[in-house]
GROMACS .gro file of C-alpha atoms in nm:
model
  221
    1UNK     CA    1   0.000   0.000   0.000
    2UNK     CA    2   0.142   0.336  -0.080
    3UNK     CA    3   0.065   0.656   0.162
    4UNK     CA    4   0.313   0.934   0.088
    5UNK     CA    5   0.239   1.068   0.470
    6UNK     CA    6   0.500   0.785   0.506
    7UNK     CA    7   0.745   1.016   0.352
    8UNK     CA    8   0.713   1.260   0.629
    9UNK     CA    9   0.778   0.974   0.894
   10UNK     CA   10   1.108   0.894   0.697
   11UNK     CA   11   1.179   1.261   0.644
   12UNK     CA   12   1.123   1.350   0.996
   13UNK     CA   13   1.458   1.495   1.193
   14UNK     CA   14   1.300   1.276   1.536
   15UNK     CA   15   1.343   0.934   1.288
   16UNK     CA   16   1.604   0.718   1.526
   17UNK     CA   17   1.849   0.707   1.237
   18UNK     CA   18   2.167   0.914   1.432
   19UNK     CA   19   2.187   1.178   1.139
   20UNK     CA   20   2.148   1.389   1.447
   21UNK     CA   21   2.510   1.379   1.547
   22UNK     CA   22   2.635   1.444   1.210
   23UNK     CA   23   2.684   1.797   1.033
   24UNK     CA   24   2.746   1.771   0.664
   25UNK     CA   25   3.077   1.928   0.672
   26UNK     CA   26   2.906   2.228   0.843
   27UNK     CA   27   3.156   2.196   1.119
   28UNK     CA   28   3.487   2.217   0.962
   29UNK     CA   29   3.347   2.457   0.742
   30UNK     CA   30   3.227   2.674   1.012
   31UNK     CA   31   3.578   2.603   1.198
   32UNK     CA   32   3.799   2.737   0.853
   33UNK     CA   33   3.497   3.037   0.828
   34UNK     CA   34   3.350   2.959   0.538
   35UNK     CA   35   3.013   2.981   0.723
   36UNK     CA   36   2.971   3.285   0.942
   37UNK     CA   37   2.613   3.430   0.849
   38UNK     CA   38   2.285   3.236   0.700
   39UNK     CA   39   2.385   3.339   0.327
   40UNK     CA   40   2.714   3.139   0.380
   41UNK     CA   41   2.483   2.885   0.503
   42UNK     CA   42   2.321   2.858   0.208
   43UNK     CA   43   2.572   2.878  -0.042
   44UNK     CA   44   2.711   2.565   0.125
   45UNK     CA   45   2.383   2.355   0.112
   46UNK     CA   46   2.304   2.479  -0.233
   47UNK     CA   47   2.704   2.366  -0.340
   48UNK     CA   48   2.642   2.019  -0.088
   49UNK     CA   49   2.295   1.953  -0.271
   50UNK     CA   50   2.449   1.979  -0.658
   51UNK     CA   51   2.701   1.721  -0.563
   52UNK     CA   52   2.689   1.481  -0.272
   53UNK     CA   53   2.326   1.587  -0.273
   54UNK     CA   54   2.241   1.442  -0.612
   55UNK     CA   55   2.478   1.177  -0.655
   56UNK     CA   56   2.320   1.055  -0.266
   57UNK     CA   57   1.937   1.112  -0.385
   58UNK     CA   58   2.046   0.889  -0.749
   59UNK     CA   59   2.157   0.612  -0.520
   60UNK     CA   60   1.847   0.649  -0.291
   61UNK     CA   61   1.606   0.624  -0.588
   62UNK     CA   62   1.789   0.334  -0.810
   63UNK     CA   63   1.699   0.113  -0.455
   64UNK     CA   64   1.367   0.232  -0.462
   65UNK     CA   65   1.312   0.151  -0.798
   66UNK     CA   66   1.432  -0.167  -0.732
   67UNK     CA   67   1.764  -0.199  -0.859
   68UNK     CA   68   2.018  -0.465  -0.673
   69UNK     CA   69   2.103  -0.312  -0.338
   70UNK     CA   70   2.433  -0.496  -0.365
   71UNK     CA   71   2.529  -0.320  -0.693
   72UNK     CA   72   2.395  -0.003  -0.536
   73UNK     CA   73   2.637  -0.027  -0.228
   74UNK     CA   74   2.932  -0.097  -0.472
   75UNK     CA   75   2.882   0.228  -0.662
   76UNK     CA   76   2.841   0.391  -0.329
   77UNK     CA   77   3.144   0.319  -0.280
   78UNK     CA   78   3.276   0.415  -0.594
   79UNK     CA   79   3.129   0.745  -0.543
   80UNK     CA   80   3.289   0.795  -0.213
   81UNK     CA   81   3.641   0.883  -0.211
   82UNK     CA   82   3.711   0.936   0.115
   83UNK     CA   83   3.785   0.687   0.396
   84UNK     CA   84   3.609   0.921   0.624
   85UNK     CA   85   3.307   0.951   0.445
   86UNK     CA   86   3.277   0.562   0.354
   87UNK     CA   87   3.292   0.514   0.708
   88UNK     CA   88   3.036   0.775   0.815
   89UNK     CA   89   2.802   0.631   0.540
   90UNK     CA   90   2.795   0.324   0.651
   91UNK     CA   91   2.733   0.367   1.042
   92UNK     CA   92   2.455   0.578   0.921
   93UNK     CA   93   2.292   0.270   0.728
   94UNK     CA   94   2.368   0.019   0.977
   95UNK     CA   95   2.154   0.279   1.234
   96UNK     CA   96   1.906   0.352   0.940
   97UNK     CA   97   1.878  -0.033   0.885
   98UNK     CA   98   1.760  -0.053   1.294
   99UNK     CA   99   1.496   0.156   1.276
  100UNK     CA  100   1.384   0.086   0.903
  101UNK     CA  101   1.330  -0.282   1.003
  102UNK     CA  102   1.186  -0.201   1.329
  103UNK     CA  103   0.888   0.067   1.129
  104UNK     CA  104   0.857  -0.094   0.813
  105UNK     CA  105   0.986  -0.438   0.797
  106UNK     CA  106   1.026  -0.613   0.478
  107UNK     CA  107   1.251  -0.922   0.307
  108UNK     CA  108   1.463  -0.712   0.135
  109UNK     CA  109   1.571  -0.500   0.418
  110UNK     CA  110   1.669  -0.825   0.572
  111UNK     CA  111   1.840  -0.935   0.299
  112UNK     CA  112   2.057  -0.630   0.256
  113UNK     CA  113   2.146  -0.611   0.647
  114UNK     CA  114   2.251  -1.039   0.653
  115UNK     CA  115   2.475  -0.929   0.293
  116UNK     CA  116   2.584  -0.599   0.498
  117UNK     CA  117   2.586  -0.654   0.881
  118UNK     CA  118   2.850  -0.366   0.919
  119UNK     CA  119   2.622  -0.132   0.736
  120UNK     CA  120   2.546  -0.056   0.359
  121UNK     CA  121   2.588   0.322   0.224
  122UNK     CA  122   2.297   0.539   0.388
  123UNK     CA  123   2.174   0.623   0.095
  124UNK     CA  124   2.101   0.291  -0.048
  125UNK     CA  125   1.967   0.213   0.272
  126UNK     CA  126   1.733   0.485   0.248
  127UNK     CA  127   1.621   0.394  -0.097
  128UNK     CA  128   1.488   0.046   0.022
  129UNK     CA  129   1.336   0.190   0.327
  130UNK     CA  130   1.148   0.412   0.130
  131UNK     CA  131   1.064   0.099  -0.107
  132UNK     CA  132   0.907  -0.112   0.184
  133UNK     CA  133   0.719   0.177   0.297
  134UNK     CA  134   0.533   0.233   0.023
  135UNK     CA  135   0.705   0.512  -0.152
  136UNK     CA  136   0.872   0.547  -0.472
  137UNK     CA  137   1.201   0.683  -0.669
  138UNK     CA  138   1.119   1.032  -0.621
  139UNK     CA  139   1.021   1.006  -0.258
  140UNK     CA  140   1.315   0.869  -0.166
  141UNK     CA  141   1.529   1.158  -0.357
  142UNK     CA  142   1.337   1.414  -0.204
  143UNK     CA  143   1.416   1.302   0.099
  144UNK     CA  144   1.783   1.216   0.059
  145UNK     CA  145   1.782   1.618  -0.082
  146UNK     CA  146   1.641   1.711   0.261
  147UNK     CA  147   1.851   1.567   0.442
  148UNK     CA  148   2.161   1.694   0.278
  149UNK     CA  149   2.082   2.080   0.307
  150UNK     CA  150   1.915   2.027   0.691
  151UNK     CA  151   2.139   1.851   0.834
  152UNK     CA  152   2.385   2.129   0.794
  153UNK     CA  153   2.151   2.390   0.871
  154UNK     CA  154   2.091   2.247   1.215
  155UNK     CA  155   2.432   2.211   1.290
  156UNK     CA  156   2.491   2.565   1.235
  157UNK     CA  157   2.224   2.651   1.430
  158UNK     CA  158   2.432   2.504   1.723
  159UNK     CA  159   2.776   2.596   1.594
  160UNK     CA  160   2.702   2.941   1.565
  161UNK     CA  161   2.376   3.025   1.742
  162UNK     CA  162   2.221   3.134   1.407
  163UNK     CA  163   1.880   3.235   1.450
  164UNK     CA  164   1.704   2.915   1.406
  165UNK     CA  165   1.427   3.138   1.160
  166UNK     CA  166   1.700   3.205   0.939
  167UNK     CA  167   1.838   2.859   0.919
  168UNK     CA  168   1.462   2.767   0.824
  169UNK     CA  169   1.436   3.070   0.559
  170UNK     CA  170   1.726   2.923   0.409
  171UNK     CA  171   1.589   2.572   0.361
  172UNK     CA  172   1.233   2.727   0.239
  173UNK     CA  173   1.472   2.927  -0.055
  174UNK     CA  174   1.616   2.598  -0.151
  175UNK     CA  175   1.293   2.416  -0.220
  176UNK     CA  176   1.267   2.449  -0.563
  177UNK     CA  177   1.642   2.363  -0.592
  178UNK     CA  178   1.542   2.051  -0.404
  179UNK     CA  179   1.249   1.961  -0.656
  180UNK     CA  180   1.471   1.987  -0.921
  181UNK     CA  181   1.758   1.716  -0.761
  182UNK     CA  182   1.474   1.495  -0.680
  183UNK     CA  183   1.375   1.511  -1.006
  184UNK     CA  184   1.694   1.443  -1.192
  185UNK     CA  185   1.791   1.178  -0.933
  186UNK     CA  186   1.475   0.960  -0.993
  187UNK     CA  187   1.550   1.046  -1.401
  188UNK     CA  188   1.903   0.887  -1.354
  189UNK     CA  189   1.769   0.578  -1.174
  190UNK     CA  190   1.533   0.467  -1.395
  191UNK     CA  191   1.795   0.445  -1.664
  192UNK     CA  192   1.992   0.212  -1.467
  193UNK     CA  193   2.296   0.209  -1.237
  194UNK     CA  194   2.564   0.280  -1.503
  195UNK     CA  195   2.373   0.665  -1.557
  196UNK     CA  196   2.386   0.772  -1.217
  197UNK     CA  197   2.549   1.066  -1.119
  198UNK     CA  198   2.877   1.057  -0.963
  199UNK     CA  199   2.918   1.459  -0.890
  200UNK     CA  200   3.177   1.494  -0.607
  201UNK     CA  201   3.310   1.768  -0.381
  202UNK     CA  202   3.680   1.729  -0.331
  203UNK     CA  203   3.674   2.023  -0.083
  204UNK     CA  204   3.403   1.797   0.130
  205UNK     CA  205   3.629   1.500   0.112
  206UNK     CA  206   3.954   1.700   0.246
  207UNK     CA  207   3.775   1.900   0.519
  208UNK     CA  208   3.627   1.522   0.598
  209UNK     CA  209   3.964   1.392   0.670
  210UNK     CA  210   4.097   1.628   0.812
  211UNK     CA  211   3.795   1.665   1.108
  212UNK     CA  212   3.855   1.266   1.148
  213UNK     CA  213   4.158   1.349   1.303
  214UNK     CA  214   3.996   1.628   1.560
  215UNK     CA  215   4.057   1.544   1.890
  216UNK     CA  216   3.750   1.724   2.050
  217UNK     CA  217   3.447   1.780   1.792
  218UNK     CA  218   3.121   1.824   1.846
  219UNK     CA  219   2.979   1.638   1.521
  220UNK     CA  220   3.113   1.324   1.469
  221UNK     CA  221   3.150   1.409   1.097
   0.00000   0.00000   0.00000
């Protein structure tokens, strides 16, 4: 049965998935001052979304669509230059995998977490979730979009004390930026994993390394 309100419940910041602990790179960005004020806030998620954004919300709908999860995870990887980052993604889909299989259990869920216990990429994760709950390619880039421009915005609301209304303005501006990733992701997916985007941020992968190494950091990427 589909019900898109099933899309909010996966969207939702409260969903026990631990992308509350992470920042996006908001953290060494803020650290280096790239981010100081809500404009530099969004010229960060609107850079983030164009490249980790889409390539993430591609992955996310080619599982949803029901492309092999396996295959998925390999270009994941692929996609994912840096250690750091590999190893972020996939504690985020081993605590994805939790709570999707607690909310919305299904075979293939349980399939992908016996093939991954230590944790497939988040994003693919997030694709199947979205799959056994109903919803389809495009839900599951929208939401992979969301999360890739709030994330940050939250952190920054912490990092700097920005006005939590302006972190939210920003997100509101982005929206039709967000349609349009969603969009192109779910395009990409239905033509099959080879067409996938594989846009990258090589400042995203350095900064990543480099706050690895931090001995005392709030976000633990």
């Amino acid at each position: 049965m589909t019900t898109r309100a099933a899309l909010l419940v996966l969207a939702d910041g409260r969903f026990p998935a631990g992308g509350h602990a992470h920042s996006g790179g908001a953290e060494p960005a803020v650290a280096a001052g790239r981010i100081r004020d809500a404009q530099d806030l969004a010229d960060f998620c609107l850079g983030r979304l164009h490249t980790t954004g889409l390539t993430s919300a591609a992955l996310a709908a080619a599982a949803a669509h029901g492309l092999d999860p396996l295959a998925l995870d390999e270009a994941a990887d692929a996609r994912t230059p840096s250690p750091a980052l590999r190893a972020v993604a996939r504690k985020l889909g081993r605590q994805l995998m939790r709570a999707a299989r607690a909310t919305w259990p299904s075979a293939e869920l349980a399939a992908l977490a016996a093939a991954r216990p230590r944790g497939a990429h988040q994003p693919v994760v997030l694709g199947l979730t979205a799959r056994a709950a109903g919803l389809g390619p495009e839900d599951a880039a929208h939401c992979v979009a969301y999360e890739t421009v709030s994330g940050p915005a939250t952190a920054v609301v912490r990092l700097l004390s920005l006005d939590p209304f302006e972190a939210t303005a920003v997100l509101a501006r982005l929206t039709p930026a967000l349609d349009r990733v969603a969009a192109q992701a779910a395009a990409a997916a239905r033509e099959g994993i080879g067409a996938l985007p594989a846009a990258s941020a090589p400042l995203l992968d350095i900064t990543a390394e480099a706050h690895a190494a931090w001995p005392v950091r709030l976000f633990a990427s």
